[in-house]
PDB file of C-alpha atoms and ligand atoms in Angstrom:
ATOM      1  CA  UNK E   1     -13.445  -9.884 -16.059  1.00 94.00           C
ATOM      2  CA  UNK E   2     -12.026  -9.315 -19.548  1.00 97.00           C
ATOM      3  CA  UNK E   3     -13.580  -6.899 -21.999  1.00 97.00           C
ATOM      4  CA  UNK E   4     -12.362  -6.010 -25.465  1.00 97.00           C
ATOM      5  CA  UNK E   5     -13.951  -3.006 -27.105  1.00 97.00           C
ATOM      6  CA  UNK E   6     -13.405  -2.633 -30.843  1.00 98.00           C
ATOM      7  CA  UNK E   7      -9.810  -3.814 -30.594  1.00 98.00           C
ATOM      8  CA  UNK E   8      -7.524  -3.844 -33.631  1.00 98.00           C
ATOM      9  CA  UNK E   9      -3.853  -4.737 -33.880  1.00 97.00           C
ATOM     10  CA  UNK E  10      -1.794  -3.863 -36.932  1.00 97.00           C
ATOM     11  CA  UNK E  11       1.746  -5.181 -37.335  1.00 96.00           C
ATOM     12  CA  UNK E  12       4.153  -3.433 -39.645  1.00 92.00           C
ATOM     13  CA  UNK E  13       6.940  -5.591 -40.952  1.00 86.00           C
ATOM     14  CA  UNK E  14       9.120  -4.813 -43.920  1.00 87.00           C
ATOM     15  CA  UNK E  15       6.887  -1.920 -44.950  1.00 89.00           C
ATOM     16  CA  UNK E  16       3.888  -4.248 -45.081  1.00 93.00           C
ATOM     17  CA  UNK E  17       0.914  -3.898 -42.786  1.00 94.00           C
ATOM     18  CA  UNK E  18      -0.758  -6.958 -41.330  1.00 94.00           C
ATOM     19  CA  UNK E  19      -4.023  -6.435 -39.502  1.00 95.00           C
ATOM     20  CA  UNK E  20      -3.841  -9.426 -37.165  1.00 97.00           C
ATOM     21  CA  UNK E  21      -6.897  -8.456 -35.095  1.00 98.00           C
ATOM     22  CA  UNK E  22      -9.744  -6.458 -36.629  1.00 98.00           C
ATOM     23  CA  UNK E  23     -12.380  -4.618 -34.647  1.00 97.00           C
ATOM     24  CA  UNK E  24     -12.875  -7.343 -32.046  1.00 98.00           C
ATOM     25  CA  UNK E  25     -15.307  -6.859 -29.180  1.00 97.00           C
ATOM     26  CA  UNK E  26     -15.657  -9.584 -26.560  1.00 97.00           C
ATOM     27  CA  UNK E  27     -16.867  -9.937 -23.009  1.00 97.00           C
ATOM     28  CA  UNK E  28     -15.461 -12.757 -20.905  1.00 97.00           C
ATOM     29  CA  UNK E  29     -17.237 -13.076 -17.578  1.00 97.00           C
ATOM     30  CA  UNK E  30     -15.816 -14.183 -14.255  1.00 97.00           C
ATOM     31  CA  UNK E  31     -15.874 -17.982 -14.065  1.00 97.00           C
ATOM     32  CA  UNK E  32     -16.152 -18.500 -17.824  1.00 97.00           C
ATOM     33  CA  UNK E  33     -14.122 -21.070 -19.673  1.00 98.00           C
ATOM     34  CA  UNK E  34     -14.005 -19.125 -22.888  1.00 98.00           C
ATOM     35  CA  UNK E  35     -12.545 -20.657 -26.032  1.00 98.00           C
ATOM     36  CA  UNK E  36     -11.336 -18.922 -29.154  1.00 98.00           C
ATOM     37  CA  UNK E  37     -11.133 -21.273 -32.092  1.00 97.00           C
ATOM     38  CA  UNK E  38      -9.748 -20.664 -35.567  1.00 96.00           C
ATOM     39  CA  UNK E  39      -7.216 -21.779 -38.122  1.00 95.00           C
ATOM     40  CA  UNK E  40      -3.558 -20.853 -38.030  1.00 94.00           C
ATOM     41  CA  UNK E  41      -3.096 -17.166 -38.810  1.00 95.00           C
ATOM     42  CA  UNK E  42      -6.596 -16.211 -37.641  1.00 97.00           C
ATOM     43  CA  UNK E  43      -5.224 -13.844 -34.997  1.00 97.00           C
ATOM     44  CA  UNK E  44      -5.752 -15.971 -31.873  1.00 97.00           C
ATOM     45  CA  UNK E  45      -2.236 -15.620 -30.409  1.00 96.00           C
ATOM     46  CA  UNK E  46      -2.231 -11.902 -31.041  1.00 97.00           C
ATOM     47  CA  UNK E  47      -5.509 -11.621 -29.148  1.00 97.00           C
ATOM     48  CA  UNK E  48      -4.064 -13.601 -26.235  1.00 96.00           C
ATOM     49  CA  UNK E  49      -0.920 -11.449 -26.161  1.00 95.00           C
ATOM     50  CA  UNK E  50      -3.103  -8.347 -26.044  1.00 95.00           C
ATOM     51  CA  UNK E  51      -4.985  -9.675 -23.017  1.00 95.00           C
ATOM     52  CA  UNK E  52      -1.704 -10.752 -21.438  1.00 92.00           C
ATOM     53  CA  UNK E  53      -0.360  -7.181 -21.697  1.00 89.00           C
ATOM     54  CA  UNK E  54       2.480  -8.291 -23.950  1.00 90.00           C
ATOM     55  CA  UNK E  55       1.128  -6.245 -26.871  1.00 92.00           C
ATOM     56  CA  UNK E  56      -0.750  -2.983 -27.046  1.00 93.00           C
ATOM     57  CA  UNK E  57      -3.754  -2.595 -29.315  1.00 95.00           C
ATOM     58  CA  UNK E  58      -3.394  -0.241 -32.280  1.00 96.00           C
ATOM     59  CA  UNK E  59      -6.921   0.977 -31.604  1.00 96.00           C
ATOM     60  CA  UNK E  60      -9.645   0.056 -29.140  1.00 97.00           C
ATOM     61  CA  UNK E  61      -9.832  -0.654 -25.445  1.00 96.00           C
ATOM     62  CA  UNK E  62      -9.033  -3.634 -23.282  1.00 96.00           C
ATOM     63  CA  UNK E  63     -10.303  -3.882 -19.730  1.00 96.00           C
ATOM     64  CA  UNK E  64      -8.969  -6.634 -17.466  1.00 95.00           C
ATOM     65  CA  UNK E  65     -10.120  -7.012 -13.852  1.00 91.00           C
ATOM     66  CA  UNK E  66     -11.599  -3.486 -14.002  1.00 90.00           C
ATOM     67  CA  UNK E  67      -8.311  -1.953 -15.154  1.00 93.00           C
ATOM     68  CA  UNK E  68      -8.422  -0.074 -18.433  1.00 93.00           C
ATOM     69  CA  UNK E  69      -5.159  -1.074 -20.100  1.00 90.00           C
ATOM     70  CA  UNK E  70      -4.939   2.196 -22.014  1.00 88.00           C
ATOM     71  CA  UNK E  71      -4.657   4.237 -18.840  1.00 90.00           C
ATOM     72  CA  UNK E  72      -3.266   1.809 -16.268  1.00 91.00           C
ATOM     73  CA  UNK E  73      -0.396   3.009 -14.040  1.00 92.00           C
ATOM     74  CA  UNK E  74       2.823   1.002 -14.006  1.00 90.00           C
ATOM     75  CA  UNK E  75       2.192   0.047 -10.374  1.00 92.00           C
ATOM     76  CA  UNK E  76      -1.248  -1.345 -11.200  1.00 93.00           C
ATOM     77  CA  UNK E  77       0.214  -3.042 -14.263  1.00 91.00           C
ATOM     78  CA  UNK E  78       2.654  -4.961 -12.078  1.00 88.00           C
ATOM     79  CA  UNK E  79      -0.191  -5.871  -9.754  1.00 88.00           C
ATOM     80  CA  UNK E  80      -2.367  -6.991 -12.657  1.00 92.00           C
ATOM     81  CA  UNK E  81       0.342  -9.162 -14.205  1.00 90.00           C
ATOM     82  CA  UNK E  82       0.295 -11.285 -11.036  1.00 89.00           C
ATOM     83  CA  UNK E  83      -3.398 -11.848 -11.588  1.00 93.00           C
ATOM     84  CA  UNK E  84      -2.848 -13.446 -14.992  1.00 95.00           C
ATOM     85  CA  UNK E  85      -1.283 -16.884 -15.374  1.00 96.00           C
ATOM     86  CA  UNK E  86      -0.396 -18.456 -18.677  1.00 96.00           C
ATOM     87  CA  UNK E  87       0.360 -21.924 -20.041  1.00 97.00           C
ATOM     88  CA  UNK E  88       1.787 -22.823 -23.444  1.00 97.00           C
ATOM     89  CA  UNK E  89       1.760 -25.478 -26.153  1.00 96.00           C
ATOM     90  CA  UNK E  90       5.454 -26.196 -25.634  1.00 96.00           C
ATOM     91  CA  UNK E  91       5.202 -25.782 -21.833  1.00 97.00           C
ATOM     92  CA  UNK E  92       8.040 -23.201 -21.602  1.00 97.00           C
ATOM     93  CA  UNK E  93       9.552 -24.731 -18.474  1.00 98.00           C
ATOM     94  CA  UNK E  94      13.050 -23.900 -17.266  1.00 98.00           C
ATOM     95  CA  UNK E  95      15.033 -26.996 -18.217  1.00 97.00           C
ATOM     96  CA  UNK E  96      17.791 -26.287 -15.725  1.00 98.00           C
ATOM     97  CA  UNK E  97      15.374 -26.099 -12.814  1.00 98.00           C
ATOM     98  CA  UNK E  98      13.628 -28.962 -11.075  1.00 98.00           C
ATOM     99  CA  UNK E  99       9.840 -29.285 -10.970  1.00 98.00           C
ATOM    100  CA  UNK E 100      10.011 -27.674  -7.532  1.00 98.00           C
ATOM    101  CA  UNK E 101      12.227 -24.876  -8.825  1.00 98.00           C
ATOM    102  CA  UNK E 102       9.903 -24.192 -11.771  1.00 98.00           C
ATOM    103  CA  UNK E 103       6.843 -23.859  -9.567  1.00 98.00           C
ATOM    104  CA  UNK E 104       8.735 -21.849  -6.939  1.00 98.00           C
ATOM    105  CA  UNK E 105      10.085 -19.402  -9.528  1.00 97.00           C
ATOM    106  CA  UNK E 106       7.208 -16.870  -9.633  1.00 96.00           C
ATOM    107  CA  UNK E 107       7.145 -16.863  -5.824  1.00 96.00           C
ATOM    108  CA  UNK E 108      10.883 -16.244  -5.638  1.00 96.00           C
ATOM    109  CA  UNK E 109      10.370 -13.246  -7.923  1.00 93.00           C
ATOM    110  CA  UNK E 110       7.898 -11.967  -5.351  1.00 93.00           C
ATOM    111  CA  UNK E 111      10.492 -12.450  -2.623  1.00 95.00           C
ATOM    112  CA  UNK E 112       8.311 -14.823  -0.622  1.00 96.00           C
ATOM    113  CA  UNK E 113      10.003 -16.549   2.306  1.00 97.00           C
ATOM    114  CA  UNK E 114      11.361 -20.084   1.925  1.00 97.00           C
ATOM    115  CA  UNK E 115       8.631 -21.379   4.234  1.00 98.00           C
ATOM    116  CA  UNK E 116       5.842 -19.685   2.304  1.00 97.00           C
ATOM    117  CA  UNK E 117       7.270 -20.966  -0.954  1.00 98.00           C
ATOM    118  CA  UNK E 118       7.573 -24.476   0.399  1.00 98.00           C
ATOM    119  CA  UNK E 119       3.984 -24.496   1.600  1.00 98.00           C
ATOM    120  CA  UNK E 120       2.603 -23.169  -1.665  1.00 98.00           C
ATOM    121  CA  UNK E 121       4.713 -25.438  -3.897  1.00 98.00           C
ATOM    122  CA  UNK E 122       3.742 -28.499  -1.836  1.00 98.00           C
ATOM    123  CA  UNK E 123       0.071 -27.559  -2.131  1.00 98.00           C
ATOM    124  CA  UNK E 124       0.374 -27.071  -5.893  1.00 98.00           C
ATOM    125  CA  UNK E 125       2.309 -30.317  -6.440  1.00 98.00           C
ATOM    126  CA  UNK E 126      -0.523 -32.098  -4.686  1.00 98.00           C
ATOM    127  CA  UNK E 127      -3.176 -30.278  -6.711  1.00 98.00           C
ATOM    128  CA  UNK E 128      -1.625 -31.317 -10.030  1.00 98.00           C
ATOM    129  CA  UNK E 129      -0.720 -34.813  -8.770  1.00 98.00           C
ATOM    130  CA  UNK E 130       3.056 -34.553  -8.993  1.00 98.00           C
ATOM    131  CA  UNK E 131       4.081 -34.862  -5.323  1.00 97.00           C
ATOM    132  CA  UNK E 132       6.605 -37.553  -6.242  1.00 98.00           C
ATOM    133  CA  UNK E 133       8.238 -35.516  -9.044  1.00 98.00           C
ATOM    134  CA  UNK E 134       9.452 -32.463  -7.097  1.00 98.00           C
ATOM    135  CA  UNK E 135      13.125 -33.194  -7.711  1.00 98.00           C
ATOM    136  CA  UNK E 136      12.856 -34.271 -11.363  1.00 98.00           C
ATOM    137  CA  UNK E 137      13.938 -32.087 -14.252  1.00 98.00           C
ATOM    138  CA  UNK E 138      11.536 -31.335 -17.132  1.00 98.00           C
ATOM    139  CA  UNK E 139      13.378 -33.684 -19.499  1.00 97.00           C
ATOM    140  CA  UNK E 140      12.567 -36.550 -17.147  1.00 98.00           C
ATOM    141  CA  UNK E 141       8.818 -35.932 -17.487  1.00 98.00           C
ATOM    142  CA  UNK E 142       6.148 -36.870 -20.035  1.00 98.00           C
ATOM    143  CA  UNK E 143       4.334 -34.152 -21.978  1.00 97.00           C
ATOM    144  CA  UNK E 144       1.305 -34.366 -19.724  1.00 98.00           C
ATOM    145  CA  UNK E 145       3.467 -34.113 -16.607  1.00 98.00           C
ATOM    146  CA  UNK E 146       5.260 -31.083 -18.053  1.00 98.00           C
ATOM    147  CA  UNK E 147       1.955 -29.357 -18.655  1.00 98.00           C
ATOM    148  CA  UNK E 148       0.922 -30.147 -15.063  1.00 98.00           C
ATOM    149  CA  UNK E 149       4.080 -28.334 -13.936  1.00 98.00           C
ATOM    150  CA  UNK E 150       3.155 -25.476 -16.279  1.00 98.00           C
ATOM    151  CA  UNK E 151      -0.272 -25.273 -14.674  1.00 98.00           C
ATOM    152  CA  UNK E 152       1.148 -25.395 -11.133  1.00 98.00           C
ATOM    153  CA  UNK E 153       3.622 -22.623 -11.971  1.00 98.00           C
ATOM    154  CA  UNK E 154       0.863 -20.509 -13.543  1.00 98.00           C
ATOM    155  CA  UNK E 155      -1.243 -20.912 -10.387  1.00 98.00           C
ATOM    156  CA  UNK E 156       1.582 -20.120  -7.966  1.00 97.00           C
ATOM    157  CA  UNK E 157       0.650 -16.466  -7.480  1.00 95.00           C
ATOM    158  CA  UNK E 158      -3.086 -17.280  -7.234  1.00 96.00           C
ATOM    159  CA  UNK E 159      -4.199 -15.582 -10.453  1.00 96.00           C
ATOM    160  CA  UNK E 160      -7.798 -14.657 -11.292  1.00 96.00           C
ATOM    161  CA  UNK E 161      -7.300 -15.479 -14.964  1.00 97.00           C
ATOM    162  CA  UNK E 162      -5.538 -18.352 -16.701  1.00 98.00           C
ATOM    163  CA  UNK E 163      -4.615 -17.940 -20.369  1.00 98.00           C
ATOM    164  CA  UNK E 164      -4.005 -21.142 -22.320  1.00 98.00           C
ATOM    165  CA  UNK E 165      -2.132 -20.975 -25.614  1.00 97.00           C
ATOM    166  CA  UNK E 166      -2.845 -24.269 -27.473  1.00 96.00           C
ATOM    167  CA  UNK E 167      -2.130 -25.951 -24.140  1.00 97.00           C
ATOM    168  CA  UNK E 168      -3.021 -29.465 -25.299  1.00 97.00           C
ATOM    169  CA  UNK E 169      -1.922 -29.300 -28.949  1.00 95.00           C
ATOM    170  CA  UNK E 170       1.331 -31.179 -28.291  1.00 95.00           C
ATOM    171  CA  UNK E 171      -0.387 -33.969 -26.341  1.00 96.00           C
ATOM    172  CA  UNK E 172      -2.025 -37.251 -27.334  1.00 96.00           C
ATOM    173  CA  UNK E 173      -5.836 -37.529 -26.985  1.00 96.00           C
ATOM    174  CA  UNK E 174      -5.791 -39.319 -23.639  1.00 97.00           C
ATOM    175  CA  UNK E 175      -3.344 -36.866 -22.077  1.00 98.00           C
ATOM    176  CA  UNK E 176      -5.317 -33.998 -23.615  1.00 97.00           C
ATOM    177  CA  UNK E 177      -8.375 -35.215 -21.718  1.00 97.00           C
ATOM    178  CA  UNK E 178      -6.443 -35.425 -18.449  1.00 98.00           C
ATOM    179  CA  UNK E 179      -5.171 -31.875 -18.841  1.00 98.00           C
ATOM    180  CA  UNK E 180      -8.604 -30.574 -19.827  1.00 98.00           C
ATOM    181  CA  UNK E 181     -10.080 -32.228 -16.720  1.00 98.00           C
ATOM    182  CA  UNK E 182      -7.405 -30.547 -14.625  1.00 98.00           C
ATOM    183  CA  UNK E 183      -8.218 -27.158 -16.188  1.00 98.00           C
ATOM    184  CA  UNK E 184     -11.878 -27.723 -15.372  1.00 98.00           C
ATOM    185  CA  UNK E 185     -10.867 -28.409 -11.777  1.00 98.00           C
ATOM    186  CA  UNK E 186      -8.819 -25.166 -11.761  1.00 98.00           C
ATOM    187  CA  UNK E 187     -11.900 -23.288 -12.941  1.00 98.00           C
ATOM    188  CA  UNK E 188     -14.295 -24.935 -10.484  1.00 97.00           C
ATOM    189  CA  UNK E 189     -12.181 -25.098  -7.338  1.00 97.00           C
ATOM    190  CA  UNK E 190     -10.549 -21.681  -7.528  1.00 96.00           C
ATOM    191  CA  UNK E 191     -13.137 -19.834  -9.632  1.00 96.00           C
ATOM    192  CA  UNK E 192     -10.395 -18.905 -12.078  1.00 98.00           C
ATOM    193  CA  UNK E 193     -11.595 -17.504 -15.390  1.00 98.00           C
ATOM    194  CA  UNK E 194     -10.021 -19.375 -18.289  1.00 98.00           C
ATOM    195  CA  UNK E 195      -9.406 -17.954 -21.746  1.00 98.00           C
ATOM    196  CA  UNK E 196      -8.002 -20.504 -24.162  1.00 98.00           C
ATOM    197  CA  UNK E 197      -7.078 -20.501 -27.812  1.00 98.00           C
ATOM    198  CA  UNK E 198      -7.123 -23.667 -29.855  1.00 97.00           C
ATOM    199  CA  UNK E 199      -7.617 -25.046 -33.329  1.00 95.00           C
ATOM    200  CA  UNK E 200      -9.230 -28.173 -31.899  1.00 94.00           C
ATOM    201  CA  UNK E 201     -12.988 -28.456 -31.747  1.00 93.00           C
ATOM    202  CA  UNK E 202     -12.887 -31.234 -29.131  1.00 94.00           C
ATOM    203  CA  UNK E 203     -11.165 -28.889 -26.652  1.00 95.00           C
ATOM    204  CA  UNK E 204     -13.998 -26.391 -27.030  1.00 95.00           C
ATOM    205  CA  UNK E 205     -16.661 -29.071 -26.744  1.00 95.00           C
ATOM    206  CA  UNK E 206     -15.096 -30.665 -23.712  1.00 95.00           C
ATOM    207  CA  UNK E 207     -14.572 -27.739 -21.343  1.00 96.00           C
ATOM    208  CA  UNK E 208     -15.722 -24.375 -22.728  1.00 97.00           C
ATOM    209  CA  UNK E 209     -19.018 -22.765 -21.877  1.00 96.00           C
ATOM    210  CA  UNK E 210     -18.578 -19.952 -24.398  1.00 97.00           C
ATOM    211  CA  UNK E 211     -16.765 -19.797 -27.700  1.00 97.00           C
ATOM    212  CA  UNK E 212     -15.770 -17.261 -30.336  1.00 97.00           C
ATOM    213  CA  UNK E 213     -14.839 -18.313 -33.838  1.00 97.00           C
ATOM    214  CA  UNK E 214     -12.022 -16.254 -35.313  1.00 98.00           C
ATOM    215  CA  UNK E 215     -11.222 -15.878 -38.995  1.00 97.00           C
ATOM    216  CA  UNK E 216      -8.871 -13.395 -40.666  1.00 97.00           C
ATOM    217  CA  UNK E 217      -8.594 -11.313 -37.488  1.00 97.00           C
ATOM    218  CA  UNK E 218     -12.339 -11.067 -36.940  1.00 98.00           C
ATOM    219  CA  UNK E 219     -14.780 -12.799 -34.623  1.00 97.00           C
ATOM    220  CA  UNK E 220     -17.295 -14.274 -37.032  1.00 96.00           C
ATOM    221  CA  UNK E 221     -19.451 -16.003 -34.444  1.00 95.00           C
ATOM    222  CA  UNK E 222     -19.743 -15.947 -30.651  1.00 95.00           C
ATOM    223  CA  UNK E 223     -21.956 -17.505 -28.020  1.00 94.00           C
ATOM    224  CA  UNK E 224     -22.709 -20.540 -25.863  1.00 93.00           C
ATOM    225  CA  UNK E 225     -20.841 -23.615 -27.095  1.00 92.00           C
ATOM    226  CA  UNK E 226     -24.118 -25.521 -26.971  1.00 86.00           C
ATOM    227  CA  UNK E 227     -25.755 -23.120 -29.442  1.00 86.00           C
ATOM    228  CA  UNK E 228     -22.810 -22.628 -31.790  1.00 85.00           C
ATOM    229  CA  UNK E 229     -21.688 -26.226 -32.069  1.00 82.00           C
ATOM    230  CA  UNK E 230     -24.873 -28.180 -31.432  1.00 73.00           C
ATOM    231  CA  UNK E 231     -24.854 -31.462 -33.270  1.00 62.00           C
ATOM    232  CA  UNK E 232     -26.819 -31.344 -36.510  1.00 55.00           C
TER     233      UNK E 232
HETATM  234  P1  ADP I 301      -3.009 -17.524 -34.861  1.00 91.45           P
HETATM  235  O1  ADP I 301      -2.573 -17.501 -33.433  1.00 91.45           O
HETATM  236  O2  ADP I 301      -4.500 -17.644 -35.003  1.00 91.45           O
HETATM  237  O3  ADP I 301      -2.276 -18.545 -35.673  1.00 91.45           O
HETATM  238  P2  ADP I 301      -1.543 -15.008 -35.068  1.00 91.45           P
HETATM  239  O4  ADP I 301      -2.128 -14.068 -34.096  1.00 91.45           O
HETATM  240  O5  ADP I 301      -0.294 -15.693 -34.741  1.00 91.45           O
HETATM  241  O6  ADP I 301      -2.654 -16.093 -35.486  1.00 91.45           O
HETATM  242  O7  ADP I 301      -1.307 -14.251 -36.462  1.00 91.45           O
HETATM  243  C1  ADP I 301      -2.285 -13.448 -37.099  1.00 91.45           C
HETATM  244  C2  ADP I 301      -1.633 -12.715 -38.266  1.00 91.45           C
HETATM  245  O8  ADP I 301      -0.715 -11.743 -37.775  1.00 91.45           O
HETATM  246  C3  ADP I 301      -0.847 -13.611 -39.206  1.00 91.45           C
HETATM  247  O9  ADP I 301      -1.001 -13.128 -40.514  1.00 91.45           O
HETATM  248  C4  ADP I 301       0.568 -13.429 -38.693  1.00 91.45           C
HETATM  249  O10 ADP I 301       1.503 -13.676 -39.736  1.00 91.45           O
HETATM  250  C5  ADP I 301       0.581 -11.981 -38.260  1.00 91.45           C
HETATM  251  N1  ADP I 301       1.536 -11.703 -37.180  1.00 91.45           N
HETATM  252  C6  ADP I 301       1.501 -12.241 -35.924  1.00 91.45           C
HETATM  253  N2  ADP I 301       2.501 -11.752 -35.169  1.00 91.45           N
HETATM  254  C7  ADP I 301       3.177 -10.885 -35.945  1.00 91.45           C
HETATM  255  C8  ADP I 301       4.317 -10.035 -35.730  1.00 91.45           C
HETATM  256  N3  ADP I 301       4.945  -9.979 -34.539  1.00 91.45           N
HETATM  257  N4  ADP I 301       4.748  -9.277 -36.771  1.00 91.45           N
HETATM  258  C9  ADP I 301       4.117  -9.308 -37.957  1.00 91.45           C
HETATM  259  N5  ADP I 301       3.040 -10.056 -38.225  1.00 91.45           N
HETATM  260  C10 ADP I 301       2.573 -10.854 -37.233  1.00 91.45           C
HETATM  261  P1  ADP I 302      16.666 -23.096  -8.681  1.00 91.45           P
HETATM  262  O1  ADP I 302      15.262 -23.163  -9.206  1.00 91.45           O
HETATM  263  O2  ADP I 302      16.917 -21.921  -7.822  1.00 91.45           O
HETATM  264  O3  ADP I 302      17.695 -23.265  -9.748  1.00 91.45           O
HETATM  265  P2  ADP I 302      16.071 -25.570  -7.233  1.00 91.45           P
HETATM  266  O4  ADP I 302      15.033 -25.973  -8.186  1.00 91.45           O
HETATM  267  O5  ADP I 302      17.058 -26.632  -6.872  1.00 91.45           O
HETATM  268  O6  ADP I 302      16.913 -24.340  -7.715  1.00 91.45           O
HETATM  269  O7  ADP I 302      15.390 -25.128  -5.873  1.00 91.45           O
HETATM  270  C1  ADP I 302      15.000 -23.830  -5.482  1.00 91.45           C
HETATM  271  C2  ADP I 302      14.881 -23.732  -3.979  1.00 91.45           C
HETATM  272  O8  ADP I 302      13.914 -24.650  -3.483  1.00 91.45           O
HETATM  273  C3  ADP I 302      16.157 -24.038  -3.276  1.00 91.45           C
HETATM  274  O9  ADP I 302      16.324 -23.132  -2.222  1.00 91.45           O
HETATM  275  C4  ADP I 302      15.991 -25.465  -2.764  1.00 91.45           C
HETATM  276  O10 ADP I 302      16.611 -25.619  -1.511  1.00 91.45           O
HETATM  277  C5  ADP I 302      14.498 -25.569  -2.581  1.00 91.45           C
HETATM  278  N1  ADP I 302      14.021 -26.920  -2.978  1.00 91.45           N
HETATM  279  C6  ADP I 302      14.248 -27.550  -4.146  1.00 91.45           C
HETATM  280  N2  ADP I 302      13.642 -28.749  -4.203  1.00 91.45           N
HETATM  281  C7  ADP I 302      12.994 -28.876  -3.015  1.00 91.45           C
HETATM  282  C8  ADP I 302      12.148 -29.894  -2.438  1.00 91.45           C
HETATM  283  N3  ADP I 302      11.843 -31.022  -3.084  1.00 91.45           N
HETATM  284  N4  ADP I 302      11.645 -29.660  -1.216  1.00 91.45           N
HETATM  285  C9  ADP I 302      11.953 -28.538  -0.531  1.00 91.45           C
HETATM  286  N5  ADP I 302      12.723 -27.539  -1.019  1.00 91.45           N
HETATM  287  C10 ADP I 302      13.229 -27.701  -2.228  1.00 91.45           C
END
């Protein structure tokens, strides 16, 4: 589903070079909940942005859904972007739009009819348990509810892959568990492959089947969560 082959990313800022990702190879299979864990500055967000087509690697190859990102056409790129959903630590909702409007947004961009949008948004509101919040604005919601909206919006175009950028880091432990359970349901019910980055071990333990440990731009360990983080 997602394959990185010897990927490096070098940033140049103010004449200084920062190698944020160094020679990373990874294979994320369809249906995986794959976690990347590491301290701040390890290169996790850069890796996620590379997979999300927001950044290009300096060297190496990235293959997503059988498309080689080095040689993908702009038409296929547009197609592929629809197949990747993303959620964020700070939710990134549109504050001036209602819950309904936030979830409808990606479908509006695709010029879906009002009826189609209504059907899909209703379905998604039900899936994330926010049927009664359709007309609320983000500021009227709790953190957990905002992330549910984020998840519904990310799922609107029926992606194959969901990228999660520290999606529970702003939430208390109980709400974190609720959101992690919801992500597990996303993975199981829709067979969506999940790639998440986190600095929290409990997130990895709770929902991931595979994990890579990142340090200074490199993957220093990778495998089944059970093998890497088995209790001593
Ligand atoms: P993490 O997500 O694990 O905290 P990042 O991918 O954000 O790590 O950062 C990895 C390294 O790359 C850090 O040293 C960071 O300062 C640097 N970096 C990230 N983005 C940029 C950028 N746009 N320009 C320059 N340096 C960057
Ligand atoms: P926007 O996101 O465009 O700023 P809204 O969030 O108010 O605006 O709604 C977007 C569209 O969805 C509008 O056409 C509106 O009629 C419709 N809509 C908004 N809320 C609901 C709802 N609860 N049920 C059905 N349709 C809705």
